[in-house]
């Protein structure tokens, strides 16, 4: 990092001191003999059922998760804003409600949740990794946060993210580096990396992130979690600050992360049933369509398969796990159709041009407001291009729309040679690699294609790096400098990756606003993998 001006360090010191004080204060109030087994319940419905029966209290569940979250933070540096006292007060209110009314307040009653440090919570900062956004607490909850609380969720804390959020790792001068629970030398991914590390260590039951290029799916993949990127208009975004706020060319999506797929499906269903389009003007008035979910859970599927995006060759464990799943799908009677990466490079090129359409002004203004140094990736991003004219911006949008239309046509044209049916979803890798050493994450083309198209995409765990991967052929001619870099990441680190038993996920993509279908297909695949 470069020479830094005076001033920003004091804000960082004060924020970190306040965090440490909040952690220490609450730790002393929670009994060490507390039964922590409740944090191993991965399914929201099972936890709520036990609370509803009176077997568990919301307060005891919250205390257990607070203890687990503190342990996770001490290991990985995953937390930012500490809401523990508010969470305990909220849990006690839920217990009082249950005693008074003889039942629970809603389907998420007492469920501990956490938020990427991007969601407004009244009385707390939403920094998105910028020093200049500290000591500016939100005046009200984000729409999503308000809806979650109405359903009974208990918000424990906010979690770390990279400076500006515009990176697939998690680091900032404000909160420091978040590490992978498997190894302090590896990244948990980003930008929702704090959430993923915390969930992996059972410090939360369900987390909330945002995704403008893979920021929910990448850390979910690296941490072996379930992560959903809905289409951008399905869930409310109002009250969620973001870099380049105001742009609508490639909208960011709000999405959940969890250790259990039924939990993702449940929260999506319950939120949509609250009619978010009546609370956020950006939301599409699309009700929960259970008939679609049930249809695709119960019939043979037609699945497009993409093993390689033609730019960066996936590491051996990524390909092995994906092809192993394909064998299981075929054996279960599902039809696998070859997909291709046509239009992917063009879509990614347009998105990269969107990233720098303002010449980095939005990020640069926030950086100047705080005075902190740039992390290397953000510095490279803001210096990548010059601002373009309004007219050129319009032409860029025309290119995007043309590509979206072309991809729609592609989806309609590719059909199964056996049945003549279109594919229901596309199955592919989320990344060309698993979790990697810090500052080694560079190519996110496997995820951000679906952001350009605003399609629904889900990541789910499907395997682990294994000793057999060490012997897989890996002597191909590099396609480019970045492909050569990716090849080197495997060659230099495969022994450690095998030793760490790193998770491998797969990605399922449907078309726009096809959350019910994608979650249904995910359920079929998940049940097949866990059988």
XYZ file of C-alpha atoms in Angstrom:
531
model
C 0.000 0.000 0.000
C 1.160 3.525 -0.754
C 1.963 6.463 1.591
C -1.254 7.323 3.403
C -2.555 10.699 4.578
C -3.271 11.340 8.254
C -6.847 11.037 9.465
C -8.226 7.775 8.101
C -6.230 5.682 10.576
C -8.003 7.322 13.520
C -11.408 6.356 12.144
C -10.203 2.805 11.630
C -8.824 2.696 15.173
C -12.086 3.951 16.637
C -14.219 1.513 14.608
C -12.068 -1.466 15.543
C -11.980 -0.417 19.197
C -15.764 -0.134 19.266
C -16.054 -3.568 17.684
C -13.629 -5.120 20.175
C -15.503 -3.531 23.076
C -18.848 -4.843 21.808
C -17.442 -8.338 21.401
C -15.832 -8.361 24.846
C -18.887 -6.927 26.587
C -21.264 -9.530 25.239
C -18.848 -12.440 25.675
C -18.860 -11.848 29.418
C -22.678 -12.010 29.501
C -22.974 -15.415 27.826
C -22.364 -18.507 29.989
C -19.444 -20.617 28.814
C -21.333 -23.810 29.680
C -23.989 -22.921 27.096
C -25.143 -25.850 24.919
C -23.867 -25.007 21.434
C -25.315 -28.064 19.684
C -28.178 -25.900 18.380
C -25.801 -24.202 15.925
C -25.449 -27.526 14.098
C -29.107 -27.447 13.037
C -28.746 -26.384 9.394
C -32.432 -26.436 8.464
C -34.522 -23.371 9.338
C -37.777 -25.338 9.548
C -36.292 -27.785 12.057
C -34.998 -24.979 14.273
C -38.276 -23.046 14.172
C -40.193 -26.242 14.953
C -38.117 -26.800 18.072
C -38.639 -23.183 19.146
C -42.374 -23.430 18.475
C -42.637 -26.585 20.601
C -40.966 -24.835 23.517
C -37.957 -27.153 23.414
C -35.727 -24.154 22.632
C -36.079 -20.455 23.413
C -35.147 -17.741 20.933
C -32.875 -16.202 23.564
C -30.892 -19.405 24.110
C -30.577 -19.973 20.362
C -29.341 -16.394 19.906
C -26.822 -16.766 22.729
C -25.469 -19.978 21.221
C -25.046 -18.351 17.837
C -23.390 -15.292 19.377
C -20.852 -17.530 21.100
C -20.223 -19.380 17.822
C -19.983 -16.123 15.850
C -17.351 -14.744 18.232
C -15.299 -17.914 17.823
C -15.635 -17.697 14.024
C -14.588 -14.038 14.044
C -11.538 -14.751 16.190
C -10.498 -17.353 13.633
C -11.254 -15.527 10.377
C -11.928 -11.793 11.022
C -15.377 -12.085 9.445
C -17.490 -9.564 11.421
C -17.827 -5.779 11.133
C -20.824 -4.243 12.947
C -21.800 -6.078 16.148
C -25.558 -6.151 16.808
C -25.511 -8.722 19.607
C -27.261 -6.642 22.279
C -30.035 -5.693 19.869
C -30.297 -9.338 18.797
C -30.736 -10.523 22.390
C -33.387 -7.874 23.001
C -35.178 -8.973 19.839
C -34.971 -12.639 20.894
C -36.460 -11.868 24.301
C -39.314 -10.003 22.619
C -39.974 -13.084 20.489
C -40.021 -15.311 23.563
C -42.435 -12.905 25.273
C -44.668 -12.908 22.194
C -44.705 -16.697 22.148
C -45.693 -16.879 25.827
C -48.389 -14.232 25.440
C -49.927 -15.498 22.197
C -49.256 -19.206 22.495
C -47.511 -19.394 19.125
C -44.662 -18.051 17.043
C -44.671 -14.691 15.266
C -43.784 -16.053 11.817
C -41.979 -18.764 9.839
C -38.518 -17.342 10.697
C -39.236 -16.959 14.429
C -35.911 -16.879 16.289
C -33.768 -17.691 13.240
C -30.311 -16.056 13.600
C -29.252 -14.244 10.439
C -26.380 -11.991 9.433
C -25.901 -9.365 6.747
C -23.081 -8.313 4.476
C -21.916 -4.837 5.608
C -24.015 -3.298 2.885
C -27.550 -3.686 4.257
C -28.861 -0.725 6.235
C -29.746 -1.465 9.855
C -31.008 1.485 11.861
C -28.285 2.862 14.115
C -25.358 1.122 12.397
C -22.952 2.012 9.599
C -23.128 0.464 6.130
C -19.546 1.025 5.028
C -19.243 -1.262 1.966
C -15.573 -1.321 2.946
C -14.950 2.450 2.791
C -13.467 4.442 5.680
C -15.373 7.498 4.452
C -18.698 5.791 5.202
C -17.924 5.161 8.864
C -19.744 7.035 11.642
C -22.763 7.609 9.401
C -25.364 5.234 10.853
C -28.455 4.345 8.859
C -31.678 6.046 9.926
C -33.868 3.064 9.094
C -33.668 -0.594 8.149
C -33.340 -1.729 4.556
C -36.618 -3.047 3.148
C -35.275 -6.615 3.201
C -34.127 -6.302 6.827
C -37.520 -4.963 7.873
C -39.255 -7.863 6.105
C -36.969 -10.434 7.723
C -37.673 -9.032 11.175
C -41.415 -9.116 10.509
C -41.049 -12.825 9.709
C -39.268 -13.334 13.042
C -35.578 -13.390 12.046
C -32.990 -12.176 14.566
C -30.180 -10.091 13.038
C -26.892 -10.833 14.822
C -24.224 -8.854 13.017
C -22.858 -7.488 9.761
C -19.966 -9.106 7.971
C -16.815 -8.160 6.130
C -16.496 -7.366 2.430
C -13.776 -5.855 0.243
C -13.190 -2.151 -0.197
C -15.879 -0.966 -2.677
C -17.341 -4.554 -2.785
C -15.916 -4.857 -6.316
C -13.659 -7.889 -5.823
C -13.893 -11.643 -5.430
C -11.866 -11.641 -2.211
C -12.484 -9.904 1.137
C -10.083 -7.210 2.354
C -10.071 -3.510 3.164
C -7.922 -1.055 5.136
C -10.994 -0.497 7.331
C -11.636 -4.042 8.575
C -8.617 -5.955 7.311
C -8.387 -9.367 5.668
C -10.934 -12.148 6.110
C -9.403 -15.599 5.947
C -10.648 -19.039 4.986
C -11.566 -21.277 7.949
C -9.508 -24.078 6.368
C -6.324 -22.013 6.177
C -5.389 -18.453 7.075
C -3.398 -18.341 3.816
C -6.504 -18.908 1.652
C -9.382 -16.607 0.755
C -13.037 -17.386 1.519
C -13.920 -15.529 -1.687
C -15.858 -12.302 -2.068
C -17.364 -9.946 -2.032
C -19.696 -11.660 0.467
C -16.670 -13.376 2.025
C -17.327 -12.513 5.665
C -20.774 -14.103 5.449
C -19.404 -17.251 3.846
C -16.661 -17.718 6.455
C -19.147 -17.123 9.295
C -21.716 -19.565 7.873
C -19.058 -22.211 7.297
C -18.165 -22.015 10.997
C -21.815 -22.076 12.124
C -21.802 -18.489 13.366
C -25.065 -17.780 11.537
C -27.886 -19.902 10.163
C -28.538 -17.843 7.036
C -26.664 -14.916 5.524
C -27.518 -12.168 3.080
C -25.277 -10.822 0.370
C -25.393 -9.069 -2.970
C -24.198 -10.261 -6.363
C -23.161 -8.090 -9.316
C -20.572 -10.466 -10.758
C -20.619 -13.532 -8.531
C -20.358 -12.033 -5.045
C -22.846 -14.477 -3.486
C -21.922 -17.494 -5.600
C -18.103 -17.282 -5.470
C -17.771 -17.345 -1.660
C -20.537 -19.955 -1.470
C -18.493 -22.137 -3.819
C -15.251 -21.596 -1.919
C -16.896 -22.325 1.437
C -19.066 -25.262 0.334
C -22.371 -23.445 0.846
C -25.634 -22.946 -1.006
C -25.902 -19.482 -2.573
C -28.626 -18.002 -4.762
C -28.447 -15.043 -7.134
C -32.040 -14.259 -8.070
C -32.864 -11.973 -10.967
C -32.358 -8.419 -9.783
C -36.046 -7.512 -9.471
C -37.163 -10.503 -7.388
C -36.031 -9.319 -3.928
C -35.958 -5.761 -2.518
C -32.708 -3.793 -2.841
C -33.885 -0.495 -1.367
C -31.707 0.472 1.578
C -28.687 -1.483 0.366
C -25.893 0.943 -0.613
C -23.585 -0.210 -3.390
C -20.673 1.071 -5.450
C -21.788 2.728 -8.721
C -25.208 3.223 -7.135
C -27.651 4.627 -9.647
C -26.500 2.548 -12.602
C -29.081 0.161 -13.992
C -27.116 -1.370 -16.862
C -26.218 -4.507 -14.842
C -28.215 -4.338 -11.595
C -26.910 -5.999 -8.467
C -29.068 -8.730 -6.914
C -29.801 -9.477 -3.266
C -29.370 -13.163 -2.440
C -29.172 -15.624 0.477
C -26.411 -18.036 1.535
C -26.957 -21.103 3.746
C -25.665 -24.544 4.692
C -28.941 -26.159 3.613
C -30.955 -25.799 0.394
C -34.453 -26.075 1.915
C -33.570 -23.028 4.016
C -32.846 -20.981 0.881
C -36.110 -22.096 -0.672
C -38.049 -21.282 2.484
C -36.725 -17.728 2.856
C -37.296 -17.002 -0.831
C -40.872 -18.267 -0.631
C -41.698 -16.375 2.575
C -40.204 -13.097 1.357
C -41.969 -13.267 -1.999
C -45.253 -14.047 -0.244
C -44.859 -10.716 1.621
C -45.184 -8.985 -1.780
C -41.888 -7.067 -1.907
C -43.158 -5.143 -4.951
C -45.433 -3.259 -2.545
C -42.366 -2.156 -0.553
C -39.706 -1.594 -3.216
C -40.545 -0.043 -6.596
C -37.758 -2.027 -8.238
C -39.369 -5.412 -7.477
C -41.379 -7.274 -10.105
C -44.923 -8.253 -9.046
C -44.265 -11.979 -9.408
C -45.873 -14.128 -6.704
C -44.338 -17.380 -5.459
C -45.225 -20.039 -8.030
C -45.262 -23.280 -6.101
C -46.683 -25.176 -9.066
C -43.451 -24.479 -10.979
C -41.323 -25.613 -8.045
C -43.302 -28.856 -7.690
C -43.330 -29.514 -11.462
C -39.548 -29.396 -11.860
C -38.977 -31.417 -8.701
C -40.993 -34.313 -10.020
C -40.244 -34.831 -13.712
C -37.227 -35.785 -15.842
C -35.074 -32.762 -16.551
C -33.324 -31.526 -19.670
C -30.025 -30.002 -18.569
C -27.515 -28.080 -20.654
C -23.910 -28.912 -19.733
C -21.046 -26.422 -20.017
C -17.744 -27.774 -18.709
C -15.431 -25.001 -19.931
C -16.059 -21.362 -20.890
C -13.319 -21.454 -23.517
C -11.301 -18.758 -21.747
C -10.013 -20.335 -18.532
C -9.713 -24.102 -18.246
C -11.130 -25.379 -14.925
C -8.820 -27.181 -12.512
C -9.096 -30.998 -12.422
C -11.282 -31.230 -9.277
C -13.799 -28.786 -10.750
C -14.191 -30.885 -13.898
C -14.147 -34.232 -12.081
C -16.890 -33.235 -9.622
C -19.047 -31.778 -12.393
C -18.745 -34.857 -14.633
C -19.382 -37.185 -11.698
C -22.658 -35.344 -11.103
C -23.530 -35.645 -14.797
C -23.149 -39.446 -14.560
C -25.544 -39.511 -11.598
C -28.056 -37.339 -13.448
C -27.977 -39.581 -16.515
C -28.372 -42.683 -14.344
C -31.427 -41.060 -12.731
C -33.050 -40.573 -16.152
C -32.293 -36.920 -16.830
C -31.310 -35.755 -20.312
C -27.933 -34.001 -20.637
C -27.504 -31.681 -23.608
C -24.231 -30.121 -24.740
C -24.202 -26.350 -24.098
C -21.640 -23.945 -25.514
C -19.959 -20.711 -24.464
C -21.030 -18.742 -27.534
C -21.746 -15.097 -26.577
C -20.026 -15.468 -23.182
C -16.872 -13.518 -24.142
C -18.947 -10.745 -25.716
C -21.192 -10.448 -22.660
C -18.219 -10.332 -20.312
C -16.513 -7.699 -22.472
C -19.600 -5.478 -22.271
C -19.772 -5.915 -18.509
C -16.099 -4.996 -18.115
C -16.739 -1.821 -20.104
C -19.707 -1.015 -17.851
C -17.479 -1.374 -14.782
C -15.330 1.518 -15.967
C -17.902 3.627 -17.828
C -17.471 6.450 -15.299
C -13.677 6.225 -15.414
C -13.696 5.082 -11.794
C -15.240 8.329 -10.529
C -17.783 6.734 -8.196
C -15.186 4.651 -6.339
C -12.607 7.442 -6.466
C -15.001 9.871 -4.758
C -15.584 7.447 -1.899
C -11.857 6.886 -1.578
C -11.143 10.603 -1.486
C -13.845 11.004 1.149
C -12.074 8.574 3.472
C -8.457 9.111 2.521
C -7.445 5.484 2.970
C -5.143 3.665 0.516
C -6.515 1.581 -2.308
C -6.249 -2.179 -2.191
C -4.437 -3.254 -5.363
C -7.461 -4.668 -7.193
C -9.576 -1.550 -6.643
C -6.719 0.717 -7.690
C -6.354 -1.241 -10.927
C -10.117 -1.079 -11.498
C -10.411 2.705 -11.194
C -7.400 3.223 -13.454
C -8.522 0.771 -16.117
C -10.331 3.179 -18.433
C -11.418 6.715 -19.153
C -15.004 7.911 -18.665
C -17.176 7.588 -21.743
C -19.725 10.024 -23.127
C -23.455 9.657 -22.554
C -23.801 8.772 -26.237
C -21.157 6.033 -25.979
C -22.874 4.769 -22.845
C -26.121 4.468 -24.772
C -24.319 2.445 -27.461
C -22.911 0.171 -24.769
C -26.424 -0.421 -23.494
C -27.569 -1.192 -27.029
C -24.846 -3.826 -27.275
C -25.958 -5.316 -23.962
C -29.604 -5.526 -25.060
C -28.591 -7.088 -28.367
C -26.537 -9.708 -26.536
C -29.404 -10.446 -24.144
C -31.684 -10.928 -27.122
C -29.126 -13.141 -28.856
C -28.734 -15.293 -25.738
C -32.503 -15.667 -25.484
C -32.504 -16.910 -29.080
C -29.629 -19.269 -28.299
C -31.551 -20.735 -25.353
C -34.608 -21.230 -27.564
C -32.627 -22.890 -30.347
C -30.511 -25.408 -28.418
C -32.633 -28.526 -27.969
C -32.177 -32.095 -26.902
C -31.409 -34.456 -29.817
C -33.427 -37.116 -27.951
C -36.603 -35.257 -27.034
C -36.495 -31.998 -28.977
C -37.022 -30.116 -25.708
C -35.272 -26.883 -24.711
C -33.016 -27.136 -21.709
C -34.562 -26.381 -18.330
C -31.315 -25.098 -16.855
C -27.599 -24.897 -17.611
C -25.177 -26.797 -15.359
C -21.593 -25.515 -15.173
C -18.716 -24.622 -12.833
C -19.001 -21.508 -10.651
C -15.254 -20.835 -10.917
C -12.254 -22.379 -12.665
C -10.795 -23.219 -9.242
C -11.677 -23.835 -5.605
C -10.618 -21.489 -2.800
C -7.138 -20.180 -3.568
C -4.329 -18.369 -1.721
C -5.038 -14.698 -1.008
C -4.802 -12.358 -4.031
C -5.003 -15.253 -6.503
C -8.640 -14.782 -7.562
C -8.805 -13.171 -11.006
C -11.333 -14.715 -13.397
C -15.050 -14.516 -12.627
C -16.415 -15.114 -16.110
C -18.225 -18.283 -15.020
C -20.485 -16.253 -12.716
C -20.803 -12.791 -14.194
C -22.236 -14.021 -17.490
C -25.517 -14.511 -15.601
C -25.365 -10.977 -14.184
C -25.169 -9.471 -17.660
C -28.225 -11.505 -18.642
C -29.954 -10.969 -15.251
C -30.674 -14.702 -15.099
C -31.223 -16.729 -11.925
C -28.228 -18.777 -10.724
C -27.656 -21.149 -7.814
C -24.457 -22.660 -6.417
C -24.506 -25.859 -4.363
C -21.816 -28.144 -2.897
C -21.090 -31.258 -4.944
C -17.738 -32.638 -3.800
C -14.223 -31.997 -2.523
C -10.709 -31.797 -3.913
C -9.298 -35.341 -3.712
C -5.919 -37.088 -4.072
C -7.013 -38.523 -7.445
C -6.963 -34.969 -8.855
C -3.192 -34.793 -8.421
C -2.680 -37.315 -11.211
C -5.080 -35.728 -13.698
C -3.452 -34.541 -16.977
C -2.564 -30.860 -16.730
C -0.070 -30.054 -19.459
C -2.230 -28.171 -21.961
C -0.981 -25.161 -23.909
C -2.220 -21.965 -22.202
C -4.898 -20.086 -24.131
C -3.784 -16.728 -22.734
C -1.816 -15.108 -19.958
C -4.666 -15.447 -17.503
C -5.180 -19.114 -18.437
C -1.477 -19.667 -17.835
C -1.837 -17.977 -14.443
C -4.784 -20.254 -13.593
C -2.809 -23.338 -14.616
C 0.013 -22.245 -12.342
C -2.330 -21.809 -9.378
C -3.173 -25.525 -9.605
C 0.357 -26.730 -10.322
C 1.832 -24.758 -7.416
C -0.917 -25.394 -4.849
C -2.599 -28.712 -5.652
C -0.899 -30.549 -2.794
C -2.170 -28.030 -0.260
C -5.625 -27.918 -1.850
C -5.881 -31.707 -1.523
C -4.636 -31.560 2.066
C -7.237 -28.910 2.940
C -10.046 -31.027 1.439
C -11.430 -27.897 -0.206
C -15.097 -27.895 -1.280
C -16.203 -27.920 -4.909
C -19.598 -26.583 -5.954
C -21.572 -26.623 -9.181
C -23.667 -23.823 -10.640
C -27.201 -24.061 -12.048
C -28.583 -21.219 -14.163
C -32.109 -20.617 -15.379
C -33.552 -17.689 -17.272
C -34.816 -14.408 -15.875
C -37.092 -14.679 -12.812
C -36.918 -18.482 -12.806
C -36.088 -18.811 -9.122
C -38.702 -21.504 -8.456
C -37.408 -23.628 -11.332
C -33.747 -23.214 -10.400
C -34.407 -24.026 -6.736
C -36.450 -27.080 -7.769
C -33.689 -28.395 -10.055
C -31.197 -27.616 -7.283
C -33.306 -29.714 -4.935
C -33.304 -32.651 -7.371
C -29.533 -32.427 -7.756
C -28.912 -31.941 -4.039
C -31.002 -34.983 -3.134
C -29.173 -37.015 -5.769
C -25.789 -35.960 -4.371
C -26.763 -36.636 -0.746
C -28.431 -40.007 -1.483
